[in-house]
Coordinates of C-alpha atoms in Angstrom, one line a residue:
M1 CA 60.7 14.5 37.9
I2 CA 57.2 13.4 37.8
N3 CA 56.3 15.5 41.2
T4 CA 57.1 18.8 38.7
L5 CA 55.1 17.4 36.0
F6 CA 52.0 16.0 37.6
P7 CA 50.1 16.5 40.9
C8 CA 50.4 12.8 42.1
K9 CA 49.3 13.6 45.4
R10 CA 45.9 14.9 44.6
Y11 CA 45.3 11.4 43.3
S12 CA 47.3 9.0 45.5
F13 CA 46.7 7.8 49.3
A14 CA 49.9 8.1 51.6
N15 CA 49.9 8.0 55.3
D16 CA 53.5 7.3 56.2
S17 CA 54.2 10.1 58.1
I18 CA 51.4 9.6 60.9
L19 CA 54.3 8.1 63.1
L20 CA 57.5 10.5 62.2
D21 CA 58.9 11.8 65.4
L22 CA 56.9 10.2 68.0
P23 CA 58.5 10.8 71.5
N24 CA 60.5 8.1 72.9
N25 CA 58.1 6.9 75.3
M26 CA 55.6 6.4 72.3
I27 CA 58.6 4.6 70.5
S28 CA 59.4 2.3 73.6
L29 CA 55.5 1.3 73.9
I30 CA 55.5 0.2 70.3
E31 CA 58.3 -1.7 70.5
E32 CA 57.3 -3.5 73.6
K33 CA 53.6 -4.2 72.4
K34 CA 53.8 -4.9 69.0
I35 CA 53.2 -8.2 67.1
P36 CA 55.7 -9.3 64.3
I37 CA 53.9 -10.8 61.2
K38 CA 55.6 -12.2 58.5
L39 CA 53.4 -13.4 55.2
K40 CA 54.0 -14.7 51.7
K41 CA 53.0 -13.3 48.6
R42 CA 49.6 -14.0 47.9
Q43 CA 48.7 -14.3 51.4
V44 CA 46.3 -12.2 53.4
L45 CA 46.4 -9.9 56.0
F46 CA 43.0 -9.2 56.5
Y47 CA 39.7 -10.3 54.8
E48 CA 36.9 -7.7 54.6
G49 CA 34.4 -8.2 56.7
T50 CA 36.3 -9.4 59.6
I51 CA 37.0 -7.5 63.1
P52 CA 39.9 -5.3 64.0
T53 CA 42.2 -6.2 66.7
G54 CA 45.0 -3.3 66.0
V55 CA 46.5 -1.8 63.4
Y56 CA 49.0 -2.7 61.3
I57 CA 52.8 -1.3 60.2
L58 CA 54.4 -2.3 57.0
K59 CA 58.0 -2.7 57.6
E60 CA 58.8 -4.3 54.1
G61 CA 57.0 -5.3 51.1
K62 CA 53.6 -3.9 49.0
V63 CA 50.0 -4.8 49.2
K64 CA 46.8 -4.3 47.6
K65 CA 43.6 -3.3 48.9
Y66 CA 40.4 -4.3 47.8
A67 CA 36.5 -5.0 48.2
T68 CA 34.7 -7.7 46.5
G69 CA 31.5 -7.2 44.5
L70 CA 28.5 -9.4 44.5
N71 CA 29.9 -11.5 41.6
G72 CA 33.2 -12.1 43.6
K73 CA 35.0 -9.6 41.7
E74 CA 37.9 -8.1 43.3
H75 CA 38.0 -4.0 43.0
V76 CA 41.9 -3.0 43.8
F77 CA 41.6 0.5 44.9
N78 CA 44.9 1.3 46.4
L79 CA 48.3 -0.1 47.0
A80 CA 50.3 0.4 49.9
K81 CA 54.3 0.2 50.6
E82 CA 56.7 0.4 53.2
N83 CA 56.2 2.4 56.3
E84 CA 52.3 2.9 55.6
I85 CA 49.6 2.3 58.5
L86 CA 46.8 -0.1 57.6
G87 CA 43.4 -1.0 59.1
Y88 CA 42.9 2.0 61.3
H89 CA 39.8 3.4 59.5
C90 CA 37.4 0.6 60.5
L91 CA 39.2 0.6 63.7
L92 CA 38.5 4.3 64.8
S93 CA 34.8 3.8 63.1
K94 CA 34.3 0.4 65.4
E95 CA 33.2 -1.3 62.1
T96 CA 34.5 -4.4 60.7
Y97 CA 37.0 -4.1 57.6
A98 CA 35.7 -3.0 54.6
H99 CA 37.8 -4.1 52.3
T100 CA 40.9 -7.0 52.0
I101 CA 44.6 -6.9 52.4
A102 CA 46.6 -9.1 50.4
C103 CA 50.7 -9.3 49.8
L104 CA 52.2 -8.6 46.2
T105 CA 55.0 -9.4 47.8
D106 CA 56.8 -10.9 50.9
C107 CA 56.0 -8.7 53.5
E108 CA 56.7 -7.9 57.2
F109 CA 54.5 -6.2 59.4
D110 CA 54.1 -5.2 63.0
L111 CA 50.4 -5.2 64.4
I112 CA 49.8 -2.6 66.6
P113 CA 47.2 -3.7 69.3
K114 CA 44.2 -1.6 69.6
E115 CA 44.5 -0.4 72.9
V116 CA 48.0 0.4 72.6
F117 CA 46.7 2.7 69.1
F118 CA 43.9 4.2 71.0
S119 CA 46.5 5.1 74.2
M120 CA 48.7 6.7 71.5
I121 CA 46.0 9.0 69.9
E122 CA 44.7 10.2 73.2
N123 CA 48.4 11.0 74.5
E124 CA 50.2 12.2 71.6
H125 CA 48.6 15.0 70.0
K126 CA 51.1 15.3 67.2
M127 CA 50.1 11.8 66.1
L128 CA 46.4 12.5 66.3
H129 CA 47.0 15.8 64.2
R130 CA 48.4 13.7 61.5
L131 CA 46.0 11.2 61.6
L132 CA 43.4 13.5 60.8
I133 CA 45.0 15.3 57.9
S134 CA 45.9 11.6 56.3
M135 CA 42.3 11.1 56.8
S136 CA 40.8 14.1 55.5
H137 CA 43.2 13.8 52.2
E138 CA 42.4 10.4 51.8
F139 CA 38.8 11.7 51.4
G140 CA 39.8 14.2 48.5
V141 CA 41.9 11.2 47.0
F142 CA 38.4 8.7 46.9
T143 CA 36.3 12.1 45.6
N144 CA 39.2 12.3 42.9
N145 CA 39.1 8.8 41.6
T146 CA 35.4 8.7 41.9
R147 CA 35.6 11.7 39.5
I148 CA 37.9 10.2 37.3
L149 CA 36.0 6.8 37.0
A150 CA 32.7 8.5 36.0
Q151 CA 34.2 10.9 33.6
H152 CA 37.7 10.0 31.7
S153 CA 38.1 7.0 29.1
V154 CA 40.0 4.2 29.7
R155 CA 43.0 5.5 27.9
E156 CA 43.2 8.5 30.3
R157 CA 42.9 6.2 33.6
T158 CA 45.2 3.8 32.1
A159 CA 47.9 6.6 31.6
L160 CA 46.9 7.9 35.0
S161 CA 47.4 4.5 36.7
I162 CA 51.1 4.1 34.5
I163 CA 51.9 7.5 36.2
K164 CA 51.1 6.6 39.9
L165 CA 52.6 3.2 39.7
E166 CA 55.5 4.6 38.6
R167 CA 55.9 6.7 41.5
F168 CA 54.9 3.5 43.8
F169 CA 57.3 1.1 42.6
D170 CA 60.1 3.8 42.2
N171 CA 62.4 1.4 40.4
N172 CA 63.7 3.6 37.6
G173 CA 60.7 4.1 35.3
S174 CA 59.7 0.0 35.6
I175 CA 56.6 -1.5 37.0
K176 CA 55.7 -5.1 37.6
L177 CA 52.0 -5.8 38.2
S178 CA 49.7 -8.5 36.8
R179 CA 47.3 -7.8 34.3
K180 CA 44.5 -8.4 36.6
D181 CA 45.5 -6.1 39.2
H182 CA 46.0 -3.6 36.8
S183 CA 42.8 -3.7 35.2
S184 CA 41.2 -3.5 38.2
L185 CA 42.7 -0.3 39.3
V186 CA 42.1 1.4 36.1
G187 CA 38.4 0.0 36.4
T188 CA 38.1 -1.7 33.0
S189 CA 38.4 -5.3 31.6
I190 CA 42.0 -6.8 31.3
E191 CA 41.3 -7.1 27.4
S192 CA 40.8 -3.4 27.3
L193 CA 43.9 -2.6 29.3
V194 CA 46.1 -4.9 27.3
R195 CA 44.8 -3.2 24.1
T196 CA 45.7 0.5 25.5
L197 CA 48.8 -0.5 26.5
H198 CA 49.4 -2.1 22.9
D199 CA 48.6 1.3 21.6
F200 CA 50.8 3.0 24.3
K201 CA 54.3 1.1 23.2
E202 CA 53.0 1.3 19.5
E203 CA 53.2 5.4 20.4
K204 CA 56.8 4.7 22.1
V205 CA 55.3 6.2 25.3
I206 CA 55.9 3.2 27.0
E207 CA 58.2 -0.2 26.7
I208 CA 56.8 -3.7 27.5
K209 CA 59.1 -6.4 28.4
E210 CA 58.1 -10.0 29.9
N211 CA 55.0 -8.2 31.4
I212 CA 57.2 -5.3 33.0
I213 CA 56.0 -1.7 31.8
T214 CA 59.0 1.0 31.7
V215 CA 58.0 4.5 30.9
K216 CA 59.7 5.8 28.4
D217 CA 57.7 9.1 27.9
M218 CA 56.5 10.7 31.1
K219 CA 55.6 14.3 29.5
R220 CA 53.5 12.3 26.9
L221 CA 51.9 10.4 29.5
V222 CA 50.6 13.3 31.4
D223 CA 49.1 15.1 28.6
I224 CA 47.2 11.7 27.6
T225 CA 45.5 11.9 31.2
N226 CA 43.9 14.9 30.2
F227 CA 43.7 16.1 34.1
I228 CA 45.7 19.1 33.7

């Protein structure tokens, strides 16, 4: 339903199509060379400032991506879920990681060593094409998110965050995310987020029980964003 009300793709990262329909030899190569990794909730996959050794396929679970400011405060700029590829930007640019990835749930990953990843790019043009499309899309998302942070109110940004989170969790409209991470995504203080969520609850736009947000009126949320 939300896709008919709001252009979520314009404001959301997603790269789960990059590895679709690979030839059998590529699939066999991944299966042969991959390194399975299991992490518990709150454990870190990789840290900002470290050197990439490959790319990660998120097989199960959900993670947050954040950068750390001068005061040590986290800025969560994106969440990722099953089938997304993590860590390829800095690998391609030959730079250290610009962000940290931590687990929101228990997670399972496949590490694809960088030599294998580069071989796949060189030999599978379809994958390279999708990779370029994904990176181009992500540039547009970053541009939109920067504009939103600069020009839209906390109320409008909070409404957008709930729309995106409802789609991300895909759990009958229910959203379970810590207020700390949610406020960081919005770009505001925890206190401002809590006040705004309370207003939405009073307006019967959402319902909150045991810190779980449930969307009650998606159309009203879209109107509040003032984006379309």
